[in-house]
PDB file of C-alpha atoms in Angstrom:
ATOM      1  CA  MET A 582      -0.047  -0.146  -0.019  1.00  0.00           C
ATOM      2  CA  THR A 583       1.397   3.380  -0.813  1.00  0.00           C
ATOM      3  CA  THR A 584      -0.046   6.374   1.032  1.00  0.00           C
ATOM      4  CA  GLY A 585       0.410  10.339   0.650  1.00  0.00           C
ATOM      5  CA  MET A 586       1.002  12.340  -2.689  1.00  0.00           C
ATOM      6  CA  ALA A 587       4.028  10.973  -4.013  1.00  0.00           C
ATOM      7  CA  ARG A 588       5.744  13.100  -6.740  1.00  0.00           C
ATOM      8  CA  PRO A 589       5.319  11.741 -10.437  1.00  0.00           C
ATOM      9  CA  THR A 590       8.319  10.297 -11.657  1.00  0.00           C
ATOM     10  CA  GLY A 591       9.483  12.084 -15.241  1.00  0.00           C
ATOM     11  CA  PRO A 592       8.394  10.841 -18.478  1.00  0.00           C
ATOM     12  CA  GLY A 593      11.574   9.130 -19.354  1.00  0.00           C
ATOM     13  CA  SER A 594      11.701   7.147 -16.037  1.00  0.00           C
ATOM     14  CA  ASP A 595      10.233   3.774 -17.707  1.00  0.00           C
ATOM     15  CA  GLY A 596      13.940   3.488 -19.314  1.00  0.00           C
ATOM     16  CA  PRO A 597      14.514   2.830 -23.087  1.00  0.00           C
ATOM     17  CA  GLY A 598      12.295   0.111 -24.583  1.00  0.00           C
ATOM     18  CA  VAL A 599       9.892  -0.118 -21.738  1.00  0.00           C
ATOM     19  CA  PRO A 600       6.256   0.454 -22.478  1.00  0.00           C
ATOM     20  CA  HIS A 601       4.886   3.661 -21.315  1.00  0.00           C
ATOM     21  CA  ARG A 602       2.605   3.442 -18.268  1.00  0.00           C
ATOM     22  CA  PRO A 603       0.357   6.305 -17.948  1.00  0.00           C
ATOM     23  CA  LEU A 604      -1.046   5.325 -14.536  1.00  0.00           C
ATOM     24  CA  VAL A 605       0.718   6.667 -11.472  1.00  0.00           C
ATOM     25  CA  VAL A 606      -0.598   5.820  -8.023  1.00  0.00           C
ATOM     26  CA  HIS A 607      -0.118   7.751  -5.132  1.00  0.00           C
ATOM     27  CA  ARG A 608      -2.218   6.342  -2.576  1.00  0.00           C
ATOM     28  CA  GLY A 609      -3.242   2.549  -2.958  1.00  0.00           C
ATOM     29  CA  PRO A 610      -5.196   0.743  -0.420  1.00  0.00           C
ATOM     30  CA  ASP A 611      -5.242  -3.142  -0.924  1.00  0.00           C
ATOM     31  CA  THR A 612      -9.033  -3.099  -1.618  1.00  0.00           C
ATOM     32  CA  PRO A 613      -9.931   0.447  -2.746  1.00  0.00           C
ATOM     33  CA  ARG A 614     -13.865   1.094  -2.951  1.00  0.00           C
ATOM     34  CA  ALA A 615     -13.418   4.018  -5.029  1.00  0.00           C
ATOM     35  CA  ALA A 616     -10.681   5.947  -7.006  1.00  0.00           C
ATOM     36  CA  VAL A 617      -9.893   9.510  -7.933  1.00  0.00           C
ATOM     37  CA  LEU A 618      -7.470  10.346 -11.062  1.00  0.00           C
ATOM     38  CA  LEU A 619      -5.558  13.660 -11.506  1.00  0.00           C
ATOM     39  CA  LEU A 620      -5.101  15.071 -15.059  1.00  0.00           C
ATOM     40  CA  HIS A 621      -2.990  18.050 -15.150  1.00  0.00           C
ATOM     41  CA  GLY A 622      -2.532  20.595 -18.047  1.00  0.00           C
ATOM     42  CA  GLY A 623      -0.405  20.662 -20.765  1.00  0.00           C
ATOM     43  CA  ARG A 624      -0.180  22.405 -24.346  1.00  0.00           C
ATOM     44  CA  ALA A 625      -2.166  22.641 -27.442  1.00  0.00           C
ATOM     45  CA  ASP A 626       0.797  21.194 -29.192  1.00  0.00           C
ATOM     46  CA  GLY A 627       4.125  19.368 -28.174  1.00  0.00           C
ATOM     47  CA  LEU A 628       4.993  15.605 -29.118  1.00  0.00           C
ATOM     48  CA  GLY A 629       7.922  15.798 -26.770  1.00  0.00           C
ATOM     49  CA  PRO A 630       7.611  14.425 -23.153  1.00  0.00           C
ATOM     50  CA  PRO A 631       6.859  16.747 -20.408  1.00  0.00           C
ATOM     51  CA  PRO A 632       9.808  18.158 -18.618  1.00  0.00           C
ATOM     52  CA  ARG A 633      11.014  17.159 -15.735  1.00  0.00           C
ATOM     53  CA  LEU A 634      10.097  20.590 -13.991  1.00  0.00           C
ATOM     54  CA  ASN A 635       6.566  20.561 -15.215  1.00  0.00           C
ATOM     55  CA  LEU A 636       4.441  23.358 -13.775  1.00  0.00           C
ATOM     56  CA  PRO A 637       1.138  21.994 -15.055  1.00  0.00           C
ATOM     57  CA  ALA A 638       1.878  18.776 -12.928  1.00  0.00           C
ATOM     58  CA  LEU A 639       2.924  20.884  -9.713  1.00  0.00           C
ATOM     59  CA  ARG A 640      -0.306  22.815  -9.987  1.00  0.00           C
ATOM     60  CA  MET A 641      -2.216  19.400  -9.348  1.00  0.00           C
ATOM     61  CA  ARG A 642       0.052  18.465  -6.620  1.00  0.00           C
ATOM     62  CA  PRO A 643      -1.878  20.344  -3.971  1.00  0.00           C
ATOM     63  CA  PHE A 644      -5.122  19.287  -5.138  1.00  0.00           C
ATOM     64  CA  GLY A 645      -4.095  15.625  -4.908  1.00  0.00           C
ATOM     65  CA  SER A 646      -2.863  16.656  -1.274  1.00  0.00           C
ATOM     66  CA  ALA A 647      -5.876  18.259  -0.413  1.00  0.00           C
ATOM     67  CA  VAL A 648      -7.901  15.191  -1.449  1.00  0.00           C
ATOM     68  CA  SER A 649      -5.687  12.602   0.063  1.00  0.00           C
ATOM     69  CA  ARG A 650      -5.899  14.514   3.574  1.00  0.00           C
ATOM     70  CA  ALA A 651      -9.771  14.722   3.104  1.00  0.00           C
ATOM     71  CA  LEU A 652     -10.253  11.256   2.435  1.00  0.00           C
ATOM     72  CA  ARG A 653      -7.895   9.902   4.811  1.00  0.00           C
ATOM     73  CA  GLY A 654      -9.092   6.825   6.540  1.00  0.00           C
ATOM     74  CA  ARG A 655     -11.219   5.738   3.513  1.00  0.00           C
ATOM     75  CA  GLU A 656     -10.244   3.216   1.307  1.00  0.00           C
ATOM     76  CA  VAL A 657     -10.137   5.633  -1.971  1.00  0.00           C
ATOM     77  CA  LEU A 658      -7.206   5.034  -4.189  1.00  0.00           C
ATOM     78  CA  LEU A 659      -5.445   8.594  -5.583  1.00  0.00           C
ATOM     79  CA  ALA A 660      -3.437   8.363  -8.933  1.00  0.00           C
ATOM     80  CA  SER A 661      -2.526  10.815 -11.745  1.00  0.00           C
ATOM     81  CA  VAL A 662      -2.142  10.240 -15.439  1.00  0.00           C
ATOM     82  CA  ARG A 663       1.567  10.683 -16.769  1.00  0.00           C
ATOM     83  CA  TYR A 664       1.452  12.014 -20.186  1.00  0.00           C
ATOM     84  CA  ARG A 665       3.239  10.410 -23.098  1.00  0.00           C
ATOM     85  CA  CYS A 666       3.630  14.180 -24.835  1.00  0.00           C
ATOM     86  CA  ARG A 667       3.420  17.603 -23.711  1.00  0.00           C
ATOM     87  CA  GLY A 668       0.710  18.425 -26.006  1.00  0.00           C
ATOM     88  CA  TRP A 669      -3.009  17.484 -27.184  1.00  0.00           C
ATOM     89  CA  ASN A 670      -1.738  17.515 -30.568  1.00  0.00           C
ATOM     90  CA  GLY A 671      -4.946  17.968 -32.716  1.00  0.00           C
ATOM     91  CA  PRO A 672      -6.908  14.978 -33.729  1.00  0.00           C
ATOM     92  CA  ARG A 673      -4.257  12.583 -31.832  1.00  0.00           C
ATOM     93  CA  ALA A 674      -5.492  13.853 -28.543  1.00  0.00           C
ATOM     94  CA  ASP A 675      -2.759  12.351 -26.670  1.00  0.00           C
ATOM     95  CA  ALA A 676      -3.665  13.450 -23.552  1.00  0.00           C
ATOM     96  CA  ALA A 677      -7.163  11.837 -23.878  1.00  0.00           C
ATOM     97  CA  ARG A 678      -5.480   8.695 -25.013  1.00  0.00           C
ATOM     98  CA  ASP A 679      -3.206   8.421 -22.173  1.00  0.00           C
ATOM     99  CA  ALA A 680      -6.515   8.949 -19.790  1.00  0.00           C
ATOM    100  CA  ARG A 681      -8.269   6.256 -21.231  1.00  0.00           C
ATOM    101  CA  ALA A 682      -5.127   3.708 -20.786  1.00  0.00           C
ATOM    102  CA  ALA A 683      -4.734   4.737 -17.101  1.00  0.00           C
ATOM    103  CA  LEU A 684      -8.402   4.220 -16.670  1.00  0.00           C
ATOM    104  CA  ASP A 685      -8.180   0.928 -18.350  1.00  0.00           C
ATOM    105  CA  GLU A 686      -5.306   0.157 -16.088  1.00  0.00           C
ATOM    106  CA  LEU A 687      -6.940   1.452 -12.912  1.00  0.00           C
ATOM    107  CA  ALA A 688     -10.101  -0.924 -13.708  1.00  0.00           C
ATOM    108  CA  ALA A 689      -7.967  -3.919 -14.275  1.00  0.00           C
ATOM    109  CA  ARG A 690      -6.076  -3.134 -10.952  1.00  0.00           C
ATOM    110  CA  ALA A 691      -9.467  -2.500  -9.134  1.00  0.00           C
ATOM    111  CA  PRO A 692     -12.370  -3.838 -10.904  1.00  0.00           C
ATOM    112  CA  ASP A 693     -15.620  -2.180 -10.272  1.00  0.00           C
ATOM    113  CA  THR A 694     -14.390   0.600  -8.655  1.00  0.00           C
ATOM    114  CA  PRO A 695     -16.009   4.066  -9.209  1.00  0.00           C
ATOM    115  CA  VAL A 696     -13.516   6.891 -10.342  1.00  0.00           C
ATOM    116  CA  VAL A 697     -13.820  10.696 -10.268  1.00  0.00           C
ATOM    117  CA  LEU A 698     -11.602  12.218 -12.588  1.00  0.00           C
ATOM    118  CA  VAL A 699      -9.868  15.771 -11.683  1.00  0.00           C
ATOM    119  CA  GLY A 700      -8.710  17.628 -14.600  1.00  0.00           C
ATOM    120  CA  HIS A 701      -7.227  21.016 -15.159  1.00  0.00           C
ATOM    121  CA  SER A 702      -6.811  22.997 -18.548  1.00  0.00           C
ATOM    122  CA  MET A 703      -5.953  20.189 -21.096  1.00  0.00           C
ATOM    123  CA  GLY A 704      -6.478  17.512 -18.431  1.00  0.00           C
ATOM    124  CA  GLY A 705     -10.026  18.860 -18.172  1.00  0.00           C
ATOM    125  CA  ARG A 706     -10.505  18.431 -21.625  1.00  0.00           C
ATOM    126  CA  ALA A 707      -9.219  14.687 -21.466  1.00  0.00           C
ATOM    127  CA  ALA A 708     -11.677  14.360 -18.495  1.00  0.00           C
ATOM    128  CA  LEU A 709     -14.261  15.213 -20.248  1.00  0.00           C
ATOM    129  CA  LEU A 710     -13.701  13.649 -23.390  1.00  0.00           C
ATOM    130  CA  THR A 711     -13.021  10.340 -21.285  1.00  0.00           C
ATOM    131  CA  GLY A 712     -15.961  10.785 -18.874  1.00  0.00           C
ATOM    132  CA  GLY A 713     -17.838   8.210 -20.901  1.00  0.00           C
ATOM    133  CA  HIS A 714     -15.435   5.477 -19.638  1.00  0.00           C
ATOM    134  CA  PRO A 715     -17.399   2.709 -17.595  1.00  0.00           C
ATOM    135  CA  ALA A 716     -15.344   3.089 -14.405  1.00  0.00           C
ATOM    136  CA  VAL A 717     -16.057   7.102 -14.361  1.00  0.00           C
ATOM    137  CA  ARG A 718     -19.009   8.196 -11.943  1.00  0.00           C
ATOM    138  CA  GLY A 719     -18.217  11.805 -12.009  1.00  0.00           C
ATOM    139  CA  ILE A 720     -15.714  14.383 -13.366  1.00  0.00           C
ATOM    140  CA  VAL A 721     -14.587  17.855 -11.707  1.00  0.00           C
ATOM    141  CA  ALA A 722     -13.021  20.144 -14.592  1.00  0.00           C
ATOM    142  CA  LEU A 723     -11.010  22.926 -13.481  1.00  0.00           C
ATOM    143  CA  ALA A 724     -10.451  25.866 -15.679  1.00  0.00           C
ATOM    144  CA  PRO A 725     -11.008  23.291 -18.506  1.00  0.00           C
ATOM    145  CA  TRP A 726     -10.079  23.573 -22.339  1.00  0.00           C
ATOM    146  CA  CYS A 727     -13.544  23.196 -24.169  1.00  0.00           C
ATOM    147  CA  PRO A 728     -13.093  24.138 -27.922  1.00  0.00           C
ATOM    148  CA  PRO A 729     -16.364  24.452 -29.777  1.00  0.00           C
ATOM    149  CA  GLY A 730     -17.989  21.179 -30.812  1.00  0.00           C
ATOM    150  CA  GLU A 731     -16.427  19.111 -28.415  1.00  0.00           C
ATOM    151  CA  PRO A 732     -18.306  15.662 -28.038  1.00  0.00           C
ATOM    152  CA  VAL A 733     -20.879  15.243 -25.396  1.00  0.00           C
ATOM    153  CA  ALA A 734     -23.165  12.449 -26.078  1.00  0.00           C
ATOM    154  CA  HIS A 735     -21.161   9.975 -23.953  1.00  0.00           C
ATOM    155  CA  LEU A 736     -21.630  12.056 -21.149  1.00  0.00           C
ATOM    156  CA  ARG A 737     -25.172  11.038 -20.736  1.00  0.00           C
ATOM    157  CA  ASP A 738     -25.874   9.903 -17.168  1.00  0.00           C
ATOM    158  CA  ARG A 739     -22.608  11.184 -15.795  1.00  0.00           C
ATOM    159  CA  THR A 740     -22.148  13.990 -13.255  1.00  0.00           C
ATOM    160  CA  LEU A 741     -19.916  16.671 -14.069  1.00  0.00           C
ATOM    161  CA  VAL A 742     -18.928  20.162 -12.606  1.00  0.00           C
ATOM    162  CA  LEU A 743     -17.027  22.638 -14.502  1.00  0.00           C
ATOM    163  CA  LEU A 744     -14.993  25.648 -12.224  1.00  0.00           C
ATOM    164  CA  HIS A 745     -14.242  28.369 -14.297  1.00  0.00           C
ATOM    165  CA  ASP A 746     -12.823  32.116 -13.557  1.00  0.00           C
ATOM    166  CA  ALA A 747     -14.416  34.532 -16.106  1.00  0.00           C
ATOM    167  CA  GLU A 748     -11.280  36.260 -16.010  1.00  0.00           C
ATOM    168  CA  ASP A 749      -9.024  33.289 -17.153  1.00  0.00           C
ATOM    169  CA  ARG A 750      -6.791  34.511 -20.445  1.00  0.00           C
ATOM    170  CA  VAL A 751      -5.651  31.075 -21.373  1.00  0.00           C
ATOM    171  CA  THR A 752      -8.621  28.637 -21.458  1.00  0.00           C
ATOM    172  CA  ASP A 753     -12.557  30.525 -22.165  1.00  0.00           C
ATOM    173  CA  ALA A 754     -14.913  30.099 -19.381  1.00  0.00           C
ATOM    174  CA  GLU A 755     -17.813  30.762 -21.998  1.00  0.00           C
ATOM    175  CA  GLY A 756     -16.497  27.406 -23.979  1.00  0.00           C
ATOM    176  CA  SER A 757     -17.289  25.869 -20.251  1.00  0.00           C
ATOM    177  CA  TRP A 758     -20.446  27.003 -19.792  1.00  0.00           C
ATOM    178  CA  LEU A 759     -21.702  26.025 -23.481  1.00  0.00           C
ATOM    179  CA  LEU A 760     -20.402  22.569 -23.338  1.00  0.00           C
ATOM    180  CA  ALA A 761     -22.202  22.029 -20.138  1.00  0.00           C
ATOM    181  CA  ASP A 762     -25.442  23.412 -21.556  1.00  0.00           C
ATOM    182  CA  ARG A 763     -24.798  20.937 -24.466  1.00  0.00           C
ATOM    183  CA  ALA A 764     -23.953  18.053 -22.119  1.00  0.00           C
ATOM    184  CA  ARG A 765     -27.259  18.714 -19.962  1.00  0.00           C
ATOM    185  CA  ARG A 766     -28.969  18.618 -23.228  1.00  0.00           C
ATOM    186  CA  ALA A 767     -27.545  15.269 -23.962  1.00  0.00           C
ATOM    187  CA  GLY A 768     -28.391  13.681 -20.668  1.00  0.00           C
ATOM    188  CA  ALA A 769     -25.754  14.820 -18.312  1.00  0.00           C
ATOM    189  CA  ARG A 770     -26.133  15.767 -15.022  1.00  0.00           C
ATOM    190  CA  ALA A 771     -23.941  19.101 -15.760  1.00  0.00           C
ATOM    191  CA  HIS A 772     -23.040  21.884 -13.284  1.00  0.00           C
ATOM    192  CA  THR A 773     -20.748  25.116 -13.364  1.00  0.00           C
ATOM    193  CA  ILE A 774     -19.433  27.126 -11.094  1.00  0.00           C
ATOM    194  CA  ALA A 775     -18.182  30.877 -11.760  1.00  0.00           C
ATOM    195  CA  MET A 776     -15.026  31.063  -9.416  1.00  0.00           C
ATOM    196  CA  PRO A 777     -14.386  34.640  -8.033  1.00  0.00           C
ATOM    197  CA  ARG A 778     -10.826  34.698  -8.825  1.00  0.00           C
ATOM    198  CA  GLY A 779      -7.730  32.660  -9.398  1.00  0.00           C
ATOM    199  CA  GLY A 780      -7.416  33.008 -13.416  1.00  0.00           C
ATOM    200  CA  HIS A 781      -6.157  30.166 -14.901  1.00  0.00           C
ATOM    201  CA  THR A 782      -3.498  29.130 -12.770  1.00  0.00           C
ATOM    202  CA  MET A 783      -5.913  28.902  -9.852  1.00  0.00           C
ATOM    203  CA  LEU A 784      -3.107  30.506  -7.717  1.00  0.00           C
ATOM    204  CA  ARG A 785      -5.067  33.398  -6.186  1.00  0.00           C
ATOM    205  CA  GLY A 786      -7.796  31.979  -3.676  1.00  0.00           C
ATOM    206  CA  ALA A 787      -6.391  28.831  -4.093  1.00  0.00           C
ATOM    207  CA  HIS A 788      -7.753  27.465  -0.699  1.00  0.00           C
ATOM    208  CA  HIS A 789     -11.175  28.174  -2.192  1.00  0.00           C
ATOM    209  CA  TRP A 790     -10.391  25.927  -5.282  1.00  0.00           C
ATOM    210  CA  HIS A 791      -9.044  23.073  -3.434  1.00  0.00           C
ATOM    211  CA  ARG A 792     -12.079  23.193  -0.467  1.00  0.00           C
ATOM    212  CA  LEU A 793     -14.366  22.983  -3.226  1.00  0.00           C
ATOM    213  CA  THR A 794     -12.710  20.347  -5.029  1.00  0.00           C
ATOM    214  CA  VAL A 795     -12.241  18.274  -2.393  1.00  0.00           C
ATOM    215  CA  ASP A 796     -15.922  18.712  -1.480  1.00  0.00           C
ATOM    216  CA  LEU A 797     -17.120  17.709  -4.849  1.00  0.00           C
ATOM    217  CA  VAL A 798     -14.901  14.618  -5.080  1.00  0.00           C
ATOM    218  CA  ALA A 799     -16.536  13.596  -1.917  1.00  0.00           C
ATOM    219  CA  ALA A 800     -19.996  14.347  -3.074  1.00  0.00           C
ATOM    220  CA  LEU A 801     -19.378  12.384  -6.333  1.00  0.00           C
ATOM    221  CA  LEU A 802     -18.006   9.544  -4.529  1.00  0.00           C
ATOM    222  CA  ASP A 803     -20.905   9.220  -1.866  1.00  0.00           C
ATOM    223  CA  GLY A 804     -23.287   9.891  -4.460  1.00  0.00           C
ATOM    224  CA  GLY A 805     -24.740  12.469  -2.280  1.00  0.00           C
ATOM    225  CA  PRO A 806     -26.035  16.185  -2.744  1.00  0.00           C
ATOM    226  CA  LEU A 807     -23.459  18.752  -4.304  1.00  0.00           C
ATOM    227  CA  PRO A 808     -21.937  21.357  -2.127  1.00  0.00           C
ATOM    228  CA  GLY A 809     -23.390  24.814  -2.246  1.00  0.00           C
ATOM    229  CA  SER A 810     -22.778  26.761  -5.546  1.00  0.00           C
ATOM    230  CA  ALA A 811     -22.664  23.616  -7.466  1.00  0.00           C
ATOM    231  CA  ALA A 812     -26.114  22.317  -6.257  1.00  0.00           C
ATOM    232  CA  GLY A 813     -27.778  25.723  -7.333  1.00  0.00           C
ATOM    233  CA  MET A 814     -26.831  24.961 -10.826  1.00  0.00           C
ATOM    234  CA  SER A 815     -29.133  21.720 -11.371  1.00  0.00           C
ATOM    235  CA  PRO A 816     -29.692  20.222 -14.413  1.00  0.00           C
ATOM    236  CA  GLU A 817     -32.983  21.325 -16.099  1.00  0.00           C
TER     237      GLU A 817
END
């Protein structure tokens, strides 16, 4: 059993000729009852591996630590996705491919375990695109990258919450609101939360982002009502 929020190993740590393993387990109880999978951000394009000093991955560490502390004593597996490439790379959708592979590996490791995805920016896009995976119970998307025309039919019967600061200058909050509306019309339980500050990096008001994410994850894992501001955005 591993505990705590371990630092993900670098993309080249598997060594030459060793298959890429996208699932990095930080906290692995012997018999998990649920799992949380973190997906960090990246770039629109970039075929090279993420650097060892990977700022998007570092931004997710406080979220992982907050989730780990809040769920201490519960049999919840905490893991993250390690990307093969730094970028999304157009139709290749490399981050989503790695997310699917990580979900498949997680499902094989802990069959019938419900998973909540927590993704930021490009990781939010990957979480939303892979949210139809049978293991996924819910999605928390933090300042997600939501281009026009993203598919949503696969999100039917899923619960998703999109958090965004309208002042974000990297990804568009309006894109999040539009995707959530389309997902609701496709049968998803989609909710949106307008964050009062934080921009794209979520540094200003970071505690609010962390606390709300933890509360959302706990509610999704328990199948209970969503907290405060999210509950006010009930699907029509």
